[in-house]
mmCIF file of C-alpha atoms and ligand atoms in Angstrom:
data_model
loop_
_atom_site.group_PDB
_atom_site.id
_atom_site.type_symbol
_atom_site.label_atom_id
_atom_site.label_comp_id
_atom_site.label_asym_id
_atom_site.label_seq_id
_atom_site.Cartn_x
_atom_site.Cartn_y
_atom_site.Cartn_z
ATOM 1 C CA UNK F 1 -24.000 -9.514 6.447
ATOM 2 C CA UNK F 2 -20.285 -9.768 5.561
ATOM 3 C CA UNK F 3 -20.588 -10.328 1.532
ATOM 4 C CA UNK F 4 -16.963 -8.450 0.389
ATOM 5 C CA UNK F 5 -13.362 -9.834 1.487
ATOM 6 C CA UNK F 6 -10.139 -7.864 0.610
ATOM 7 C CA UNK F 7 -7.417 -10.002 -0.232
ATOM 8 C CA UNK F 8 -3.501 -8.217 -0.107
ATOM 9 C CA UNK F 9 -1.285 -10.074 -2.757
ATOM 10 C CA UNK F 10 0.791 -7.063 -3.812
ATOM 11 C CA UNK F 11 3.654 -7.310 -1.106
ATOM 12 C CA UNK F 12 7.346 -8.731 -2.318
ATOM 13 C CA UNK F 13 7.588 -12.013 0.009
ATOM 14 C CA UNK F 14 11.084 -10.552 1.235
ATOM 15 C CA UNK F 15 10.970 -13.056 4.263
ATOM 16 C CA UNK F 16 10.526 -15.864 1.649
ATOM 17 C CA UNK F 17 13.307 -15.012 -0.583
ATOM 18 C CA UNK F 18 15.011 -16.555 -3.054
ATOM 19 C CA UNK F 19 11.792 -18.674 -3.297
ATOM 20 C CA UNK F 20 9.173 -15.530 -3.837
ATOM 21 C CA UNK F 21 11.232 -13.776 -6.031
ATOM 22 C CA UNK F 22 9.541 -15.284 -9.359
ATOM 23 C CA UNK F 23 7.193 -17.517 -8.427
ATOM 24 C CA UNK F 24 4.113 -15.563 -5.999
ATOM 25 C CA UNK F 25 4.609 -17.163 -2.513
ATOM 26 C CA UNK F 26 0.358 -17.546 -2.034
ATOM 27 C CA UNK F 27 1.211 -19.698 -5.012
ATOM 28 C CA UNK F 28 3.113 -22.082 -3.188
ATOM 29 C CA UNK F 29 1.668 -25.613 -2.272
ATOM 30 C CA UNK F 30 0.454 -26.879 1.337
ATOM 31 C CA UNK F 31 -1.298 -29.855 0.940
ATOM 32 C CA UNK F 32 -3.254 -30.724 -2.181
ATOM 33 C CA UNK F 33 -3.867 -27.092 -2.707
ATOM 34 C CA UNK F 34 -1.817 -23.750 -3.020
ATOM 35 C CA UNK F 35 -1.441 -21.365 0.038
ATOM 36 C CA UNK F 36 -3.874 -19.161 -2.096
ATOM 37 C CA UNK F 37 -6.307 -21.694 -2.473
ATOM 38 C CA UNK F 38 -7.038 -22.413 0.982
ATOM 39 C CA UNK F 39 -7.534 -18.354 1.514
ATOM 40 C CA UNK F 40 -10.101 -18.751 -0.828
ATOM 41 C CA UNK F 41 -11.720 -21.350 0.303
ATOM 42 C CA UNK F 42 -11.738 -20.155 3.523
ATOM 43 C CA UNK F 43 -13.602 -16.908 2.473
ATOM 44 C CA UNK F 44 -16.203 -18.711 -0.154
ATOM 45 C CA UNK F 45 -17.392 -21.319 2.961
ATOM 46 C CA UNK F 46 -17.540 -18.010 5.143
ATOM 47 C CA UNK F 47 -20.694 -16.430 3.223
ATOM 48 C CA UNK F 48 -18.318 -14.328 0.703
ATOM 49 C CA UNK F 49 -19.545 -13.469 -2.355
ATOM 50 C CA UNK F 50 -17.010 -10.884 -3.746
ATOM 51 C CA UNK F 51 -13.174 -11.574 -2.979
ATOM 52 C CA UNK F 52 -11.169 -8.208 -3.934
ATOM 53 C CA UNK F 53 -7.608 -9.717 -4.879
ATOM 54 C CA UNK F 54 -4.614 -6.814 -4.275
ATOM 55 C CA UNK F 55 -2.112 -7.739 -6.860
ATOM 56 C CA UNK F 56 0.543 -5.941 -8.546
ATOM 57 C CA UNK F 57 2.992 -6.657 -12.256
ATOM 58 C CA UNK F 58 5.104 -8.329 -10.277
ATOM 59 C CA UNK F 59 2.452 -10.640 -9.075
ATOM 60 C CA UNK F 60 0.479 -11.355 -12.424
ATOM 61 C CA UNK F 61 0.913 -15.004 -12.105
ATOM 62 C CA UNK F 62 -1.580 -15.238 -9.840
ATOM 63 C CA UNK F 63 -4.176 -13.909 -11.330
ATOM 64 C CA UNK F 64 -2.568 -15.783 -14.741
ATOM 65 C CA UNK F 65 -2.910 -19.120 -11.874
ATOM 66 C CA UNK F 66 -7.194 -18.520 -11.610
ATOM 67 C CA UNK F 67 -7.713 -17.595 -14.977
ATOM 68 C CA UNK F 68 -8.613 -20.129 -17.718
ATOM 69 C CA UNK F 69 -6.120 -21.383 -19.916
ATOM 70 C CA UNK F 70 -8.106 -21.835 -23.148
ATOM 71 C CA UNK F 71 -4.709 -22.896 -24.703
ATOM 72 C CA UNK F 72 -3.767 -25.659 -22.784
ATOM 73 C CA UNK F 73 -7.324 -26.900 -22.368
ATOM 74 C CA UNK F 74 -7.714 -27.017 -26.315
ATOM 75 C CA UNK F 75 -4.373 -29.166 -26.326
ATOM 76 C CA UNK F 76 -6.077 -31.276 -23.580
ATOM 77 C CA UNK F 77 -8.866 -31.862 -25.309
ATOM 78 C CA UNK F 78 -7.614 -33.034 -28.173
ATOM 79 C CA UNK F 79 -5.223 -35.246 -26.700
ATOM 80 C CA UNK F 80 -8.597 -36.364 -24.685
ATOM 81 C CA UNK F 81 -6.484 -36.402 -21.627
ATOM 82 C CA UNK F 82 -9.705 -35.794 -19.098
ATOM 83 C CA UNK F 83 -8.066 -36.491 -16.285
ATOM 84 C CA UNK F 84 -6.127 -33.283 -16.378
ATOM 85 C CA UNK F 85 -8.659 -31.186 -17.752
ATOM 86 C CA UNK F 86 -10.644 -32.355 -14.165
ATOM 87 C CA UNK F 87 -7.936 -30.901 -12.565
ATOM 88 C CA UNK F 88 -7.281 -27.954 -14.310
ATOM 89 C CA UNK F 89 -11.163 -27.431 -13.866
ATOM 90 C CA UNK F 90 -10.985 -27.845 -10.125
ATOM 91 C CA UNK F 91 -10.069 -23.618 -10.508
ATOM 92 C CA UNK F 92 -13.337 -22.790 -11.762
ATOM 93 C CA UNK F 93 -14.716 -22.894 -8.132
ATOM 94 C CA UNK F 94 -13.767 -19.194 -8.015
ATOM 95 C CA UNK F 95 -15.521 -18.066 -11.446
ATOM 96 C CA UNK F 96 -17.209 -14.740 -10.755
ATOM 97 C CA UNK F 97 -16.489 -14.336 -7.158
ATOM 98 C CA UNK F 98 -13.171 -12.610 -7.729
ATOM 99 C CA UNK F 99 -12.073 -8.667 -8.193
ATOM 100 C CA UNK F 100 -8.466 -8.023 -8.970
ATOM 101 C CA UNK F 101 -7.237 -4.142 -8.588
ATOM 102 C CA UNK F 102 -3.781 -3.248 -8.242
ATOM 103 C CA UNK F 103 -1.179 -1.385 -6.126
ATOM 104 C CA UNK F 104 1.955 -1.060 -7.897
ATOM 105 C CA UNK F 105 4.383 0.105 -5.404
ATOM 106 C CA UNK F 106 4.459 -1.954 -1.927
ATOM 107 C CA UNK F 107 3.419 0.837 0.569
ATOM 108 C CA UNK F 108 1.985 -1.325 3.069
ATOM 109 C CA UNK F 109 -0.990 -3.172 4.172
ATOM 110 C CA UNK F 110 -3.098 -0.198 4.711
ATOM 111 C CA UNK F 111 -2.552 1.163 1.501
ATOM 112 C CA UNK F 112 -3.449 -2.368 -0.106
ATOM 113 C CA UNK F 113 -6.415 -1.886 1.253
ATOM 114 C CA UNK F 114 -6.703 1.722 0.199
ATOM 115 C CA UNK F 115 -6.553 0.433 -3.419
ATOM 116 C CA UNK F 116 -9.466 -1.549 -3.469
ATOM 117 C CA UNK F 117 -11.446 1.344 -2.618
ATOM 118 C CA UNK F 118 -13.623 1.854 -5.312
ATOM 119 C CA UNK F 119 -14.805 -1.653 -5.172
ATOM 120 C CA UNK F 120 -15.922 -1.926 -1.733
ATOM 121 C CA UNK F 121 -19.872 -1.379 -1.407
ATOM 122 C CA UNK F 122 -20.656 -2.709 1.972
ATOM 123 C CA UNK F 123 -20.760 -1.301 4.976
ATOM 124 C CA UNK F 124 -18.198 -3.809 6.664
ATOM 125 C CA UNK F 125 -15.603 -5.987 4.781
ATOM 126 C CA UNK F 126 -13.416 -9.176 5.851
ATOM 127 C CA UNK F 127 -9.699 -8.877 5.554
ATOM 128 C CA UNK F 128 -7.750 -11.627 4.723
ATOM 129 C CA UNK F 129 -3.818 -11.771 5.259
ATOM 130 C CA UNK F 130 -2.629 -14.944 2.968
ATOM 131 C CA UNK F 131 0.718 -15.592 4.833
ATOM 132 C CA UNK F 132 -1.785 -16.278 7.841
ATOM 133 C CA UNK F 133 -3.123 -19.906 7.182
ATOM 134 C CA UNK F 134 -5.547 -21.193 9.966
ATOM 135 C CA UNK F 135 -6.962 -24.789 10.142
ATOM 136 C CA UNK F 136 -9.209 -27.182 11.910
ATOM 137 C CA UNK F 137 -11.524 -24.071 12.269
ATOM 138 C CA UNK F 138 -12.957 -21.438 9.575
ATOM 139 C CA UNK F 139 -11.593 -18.268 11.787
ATOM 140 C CA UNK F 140 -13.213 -15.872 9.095
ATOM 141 C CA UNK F 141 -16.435 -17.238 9.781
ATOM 142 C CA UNK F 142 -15.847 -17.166 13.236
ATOM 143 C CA UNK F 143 -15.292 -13.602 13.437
ATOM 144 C CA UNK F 144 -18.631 -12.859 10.787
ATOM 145 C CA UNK F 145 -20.259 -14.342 13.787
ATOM 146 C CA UNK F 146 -18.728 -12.282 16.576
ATOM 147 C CA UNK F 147 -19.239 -9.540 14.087
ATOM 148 C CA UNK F 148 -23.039 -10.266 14.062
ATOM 149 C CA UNK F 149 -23.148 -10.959 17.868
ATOM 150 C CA UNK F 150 -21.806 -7.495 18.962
ATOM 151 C CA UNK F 151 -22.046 -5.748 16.106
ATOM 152 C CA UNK F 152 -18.441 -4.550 16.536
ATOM 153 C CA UNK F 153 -15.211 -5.114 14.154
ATOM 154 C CA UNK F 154 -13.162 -7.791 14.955
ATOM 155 C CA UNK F 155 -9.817 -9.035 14.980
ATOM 156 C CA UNK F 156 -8.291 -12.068 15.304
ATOM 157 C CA UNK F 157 -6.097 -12.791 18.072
ATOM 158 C CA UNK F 158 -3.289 -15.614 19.463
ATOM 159 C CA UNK F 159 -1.772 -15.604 22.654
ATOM 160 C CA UNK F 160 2.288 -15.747 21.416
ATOM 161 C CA UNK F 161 5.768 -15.693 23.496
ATOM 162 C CA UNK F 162 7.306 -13.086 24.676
ATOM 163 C CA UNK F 163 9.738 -13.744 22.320
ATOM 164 C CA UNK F 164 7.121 -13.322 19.183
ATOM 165 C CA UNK F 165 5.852 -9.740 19.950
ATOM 166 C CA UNK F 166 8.328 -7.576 17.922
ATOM 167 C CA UNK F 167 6.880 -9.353 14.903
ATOM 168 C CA UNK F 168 3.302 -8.609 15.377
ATOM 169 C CA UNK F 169 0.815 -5.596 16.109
ATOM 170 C CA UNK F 170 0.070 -6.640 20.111
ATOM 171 C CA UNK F 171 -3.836 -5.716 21.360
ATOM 172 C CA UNK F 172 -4.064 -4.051 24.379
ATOM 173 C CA UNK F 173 -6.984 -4.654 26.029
ATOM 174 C CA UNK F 174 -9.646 -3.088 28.756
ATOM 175 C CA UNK F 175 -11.644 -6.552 29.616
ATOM 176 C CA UNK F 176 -11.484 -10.459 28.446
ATOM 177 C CA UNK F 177 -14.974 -11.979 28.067
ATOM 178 C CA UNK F 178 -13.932 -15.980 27.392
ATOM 179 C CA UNK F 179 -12.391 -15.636 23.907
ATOM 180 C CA UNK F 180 -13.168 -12.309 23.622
ATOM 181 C CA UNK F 181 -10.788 -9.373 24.049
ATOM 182 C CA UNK F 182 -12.229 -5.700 24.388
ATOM 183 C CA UNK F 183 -9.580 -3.550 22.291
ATOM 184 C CA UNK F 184 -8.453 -0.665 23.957
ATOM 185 C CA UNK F 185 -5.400 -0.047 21.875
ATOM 186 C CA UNK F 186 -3.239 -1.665 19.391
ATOM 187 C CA UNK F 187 0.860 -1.597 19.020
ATOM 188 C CA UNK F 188 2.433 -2.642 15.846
ATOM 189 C CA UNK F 189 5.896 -4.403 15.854
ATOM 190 C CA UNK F 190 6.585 -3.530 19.663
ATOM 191 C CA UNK F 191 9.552 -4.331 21.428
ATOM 192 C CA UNK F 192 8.796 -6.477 24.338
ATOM 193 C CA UNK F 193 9.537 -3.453 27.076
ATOM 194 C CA UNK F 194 6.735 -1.492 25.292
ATOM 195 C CA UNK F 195 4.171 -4.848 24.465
ATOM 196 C CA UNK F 196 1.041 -3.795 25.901
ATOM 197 C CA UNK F 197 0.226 -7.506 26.497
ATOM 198 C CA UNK F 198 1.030 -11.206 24.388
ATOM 199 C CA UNK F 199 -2.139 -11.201 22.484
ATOM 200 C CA UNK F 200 -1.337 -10.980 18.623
ATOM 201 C CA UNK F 201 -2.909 -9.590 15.441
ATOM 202 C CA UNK F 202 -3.483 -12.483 13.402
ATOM 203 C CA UNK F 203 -4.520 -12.066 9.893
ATOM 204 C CA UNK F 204 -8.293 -11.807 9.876
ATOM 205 C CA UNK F 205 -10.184 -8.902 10.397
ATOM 206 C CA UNK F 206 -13.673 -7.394 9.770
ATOM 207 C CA UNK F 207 -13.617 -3.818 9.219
ATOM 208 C CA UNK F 208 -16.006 -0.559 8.811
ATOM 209 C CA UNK F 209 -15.555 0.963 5.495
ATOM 210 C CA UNK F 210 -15.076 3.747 6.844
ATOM 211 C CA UNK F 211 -11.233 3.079 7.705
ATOM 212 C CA UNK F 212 -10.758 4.151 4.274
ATOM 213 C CA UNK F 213 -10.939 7.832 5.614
ATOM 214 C CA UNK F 214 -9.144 7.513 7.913
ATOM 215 C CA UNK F 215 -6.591 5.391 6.090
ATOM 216 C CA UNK F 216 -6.055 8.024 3.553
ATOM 217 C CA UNK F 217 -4.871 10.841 6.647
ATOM 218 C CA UNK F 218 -2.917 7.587 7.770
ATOM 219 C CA UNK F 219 0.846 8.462 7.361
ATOM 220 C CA UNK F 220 3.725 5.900 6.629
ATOM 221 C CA UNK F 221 4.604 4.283 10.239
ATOM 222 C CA UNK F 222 6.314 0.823 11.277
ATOM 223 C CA UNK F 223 8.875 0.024 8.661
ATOM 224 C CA UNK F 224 7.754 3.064 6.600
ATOM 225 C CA UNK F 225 4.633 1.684 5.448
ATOM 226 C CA UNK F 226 1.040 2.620 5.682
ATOM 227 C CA UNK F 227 -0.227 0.227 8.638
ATOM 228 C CA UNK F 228 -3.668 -1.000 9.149
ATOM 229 C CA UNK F 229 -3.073 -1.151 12.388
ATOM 230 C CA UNK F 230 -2.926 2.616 12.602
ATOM 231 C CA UNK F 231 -5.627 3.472 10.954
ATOM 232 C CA UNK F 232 -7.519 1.022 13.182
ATOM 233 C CA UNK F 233 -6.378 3.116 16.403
ATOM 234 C CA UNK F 234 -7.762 6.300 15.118
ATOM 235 C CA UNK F 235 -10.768 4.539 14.537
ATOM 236 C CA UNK F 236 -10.301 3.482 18.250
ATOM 237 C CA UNK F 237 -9.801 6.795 19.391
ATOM 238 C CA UNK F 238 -12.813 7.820 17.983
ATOM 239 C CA UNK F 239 -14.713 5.022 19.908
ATOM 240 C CA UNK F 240 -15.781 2.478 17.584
ATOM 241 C CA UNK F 241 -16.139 -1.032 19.158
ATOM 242 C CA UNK F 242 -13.017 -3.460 18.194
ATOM 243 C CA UNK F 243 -13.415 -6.636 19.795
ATOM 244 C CA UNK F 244 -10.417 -9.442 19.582
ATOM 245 C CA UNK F 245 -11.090 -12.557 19.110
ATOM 246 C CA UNK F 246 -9.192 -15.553 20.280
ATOM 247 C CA UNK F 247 -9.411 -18.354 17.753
ATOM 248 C CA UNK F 248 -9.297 -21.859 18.561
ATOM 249 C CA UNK F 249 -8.084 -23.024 15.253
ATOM 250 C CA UNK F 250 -4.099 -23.681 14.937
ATOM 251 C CA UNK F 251 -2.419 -21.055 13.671
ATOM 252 C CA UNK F 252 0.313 -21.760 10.672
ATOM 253 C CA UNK F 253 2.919 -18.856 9.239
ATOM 254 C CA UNK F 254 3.734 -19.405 5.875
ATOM 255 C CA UNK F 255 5.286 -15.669 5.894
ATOM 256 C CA UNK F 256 8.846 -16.993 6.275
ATOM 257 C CA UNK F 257 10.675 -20.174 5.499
ATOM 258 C CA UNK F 258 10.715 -22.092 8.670
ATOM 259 C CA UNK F 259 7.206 -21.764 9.292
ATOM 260 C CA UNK F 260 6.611 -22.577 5.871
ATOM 261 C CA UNK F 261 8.584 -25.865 6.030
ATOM 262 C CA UNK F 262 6.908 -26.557 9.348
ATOM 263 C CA UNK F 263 2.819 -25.834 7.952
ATOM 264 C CA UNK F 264 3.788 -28.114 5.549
ATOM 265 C CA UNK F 265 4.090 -30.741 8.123
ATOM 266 C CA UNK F 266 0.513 -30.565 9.064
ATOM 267 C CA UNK F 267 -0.638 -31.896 5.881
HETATM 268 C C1 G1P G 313 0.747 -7.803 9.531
HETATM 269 C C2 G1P G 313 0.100 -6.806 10.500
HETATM 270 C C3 G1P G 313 0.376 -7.216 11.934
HETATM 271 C C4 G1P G 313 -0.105 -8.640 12.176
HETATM 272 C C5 G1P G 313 0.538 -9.587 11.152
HETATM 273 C C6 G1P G 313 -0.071 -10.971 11.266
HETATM 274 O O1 G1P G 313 2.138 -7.714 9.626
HETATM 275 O O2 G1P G 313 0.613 -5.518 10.231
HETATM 276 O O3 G1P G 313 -0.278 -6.337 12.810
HETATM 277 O O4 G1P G 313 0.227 -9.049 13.485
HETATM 278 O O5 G1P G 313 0.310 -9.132 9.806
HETATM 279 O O6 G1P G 313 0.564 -11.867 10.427
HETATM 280 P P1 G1P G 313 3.111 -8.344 8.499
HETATM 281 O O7 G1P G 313 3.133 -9.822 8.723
HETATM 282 O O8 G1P G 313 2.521 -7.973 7.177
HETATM 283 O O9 G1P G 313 4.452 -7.726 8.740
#
């Protein structure tokens, strides 16, 4: 059973900038809850009992955001302004289930993950990637249940233009079962000349816990950072079963302004 998700918060939001550069973008609203929120959710209606949040000083609001606020709830109180204190108290939802470690200096998603290695206990954990919002179908408890049904790791997967691959790690693959995509090899960032195929990384994955090892011989690679996606094609290499997993849920980016302003239009 998948129990633990992993959570990366730490990264700067370059791509949403000015907007990230104070406020946290996962903190930014889509619908009637923030981007955060409906990560959360997400995980909590998969089975999760532990989320591992990856934040960093610069980041501190959010963990300020799910944290009580005994001050202003006093001041409600005595006000007796209830309706606000309901929704202020709509936050407690996540009391207990979350773990907050840090990584102070951006190095990359693998090394996000790297830092929440003392908390991880299970043999396989999800991964969550927050600028990755998918609706109309819980895609993390979709890939539990691949997860269960081959007992293989899993990532999830979107068939994207040509135009699209240089800003995703691309799956190359060695058979297609229905939705499911046998992972021979992965490609982060490829130009479209070296794209093994159009099927894209999309944030969710569940992973051995064993890619810490190998994450920790992982050196810095696309853009200088330490990349999941490398340490997952050692883990390749040494022949454990990857399996992508093409969701049927839509897909929304809220990594960069226009997608942002266009996921909003879906609520
Ligand atoms: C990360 C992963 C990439 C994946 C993408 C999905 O990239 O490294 O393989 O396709 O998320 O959003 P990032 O968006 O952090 O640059």
């Amino acid at each position: 059973m998948i129990k633990e998700a992993i959570i990366p918060l730490a990264g700067l939001g370059t791509r949403l900038l000015p907007f990230s550069k104070i406020l946290p973008k996962e903190l930014l609203p889509l619908g009637k809850k923030t981007i955060l929120e409906h990560i959360l959710d997400e995980c909590l209606e998969a089975g999760i009992k532990k989320i591992i949040l990856v934040i960093s000083k610069r980041k501190k609001f959010i963990k300020d955001y799910l944290s009580p606020d005994h001050y202003l709830l006093n001041y409600l109180k005595k006000k007796k302004d209830y309706k606000s204190i309901q929704k202020l108290k709509i936050l407690d939802r996540y009391k207990n289930k979350l773990t907050f470690v840090y990584q102070n200096s951006p190095k990359g998603l693998g090394d996000a993950v790297l830092s929440a290695k003392s908390v991880i206990k299970n043999k396989f954990f999800l991964l969550v990637l927050p600028d990755d919002i998918i609706i109309k179908e819980n895609c993390s408890k979709k890939i539990i249940n691949i997860h269960n049904k081959y007992h293989s790791s899993v990532i999830a997967s979107k068939k994207i233009k040509n135009s699209e691959v240089s800003r995703y790690g691309i799956i190359k693959y060695s058979k297609k079962i229905n939705n499911n995509l046998f992972i021979s090899n992965l490609v982060e960032k490829p130009s479209l000349k070296n794209s093994p195929s159009n099927y894209a990384i999309i944030g969710r994955y569940v992973l051995p816990t064993k890619i810490i090892s190998s994450l920790k011989n992982t050196k810095r690679g696309s853009a200088g950072e330490v990349q999941i996606t490398d340490a997952i094609k050692s883990l390749i290499y040494d022949d454990n079963k990857f399996v992508g997993h093409i969701f049927s849920g839509t897909y929304l980016d809220c990594g960069t302004i226009n997608g942002y302003n266009n996921s909003l239009k879906k609520f």
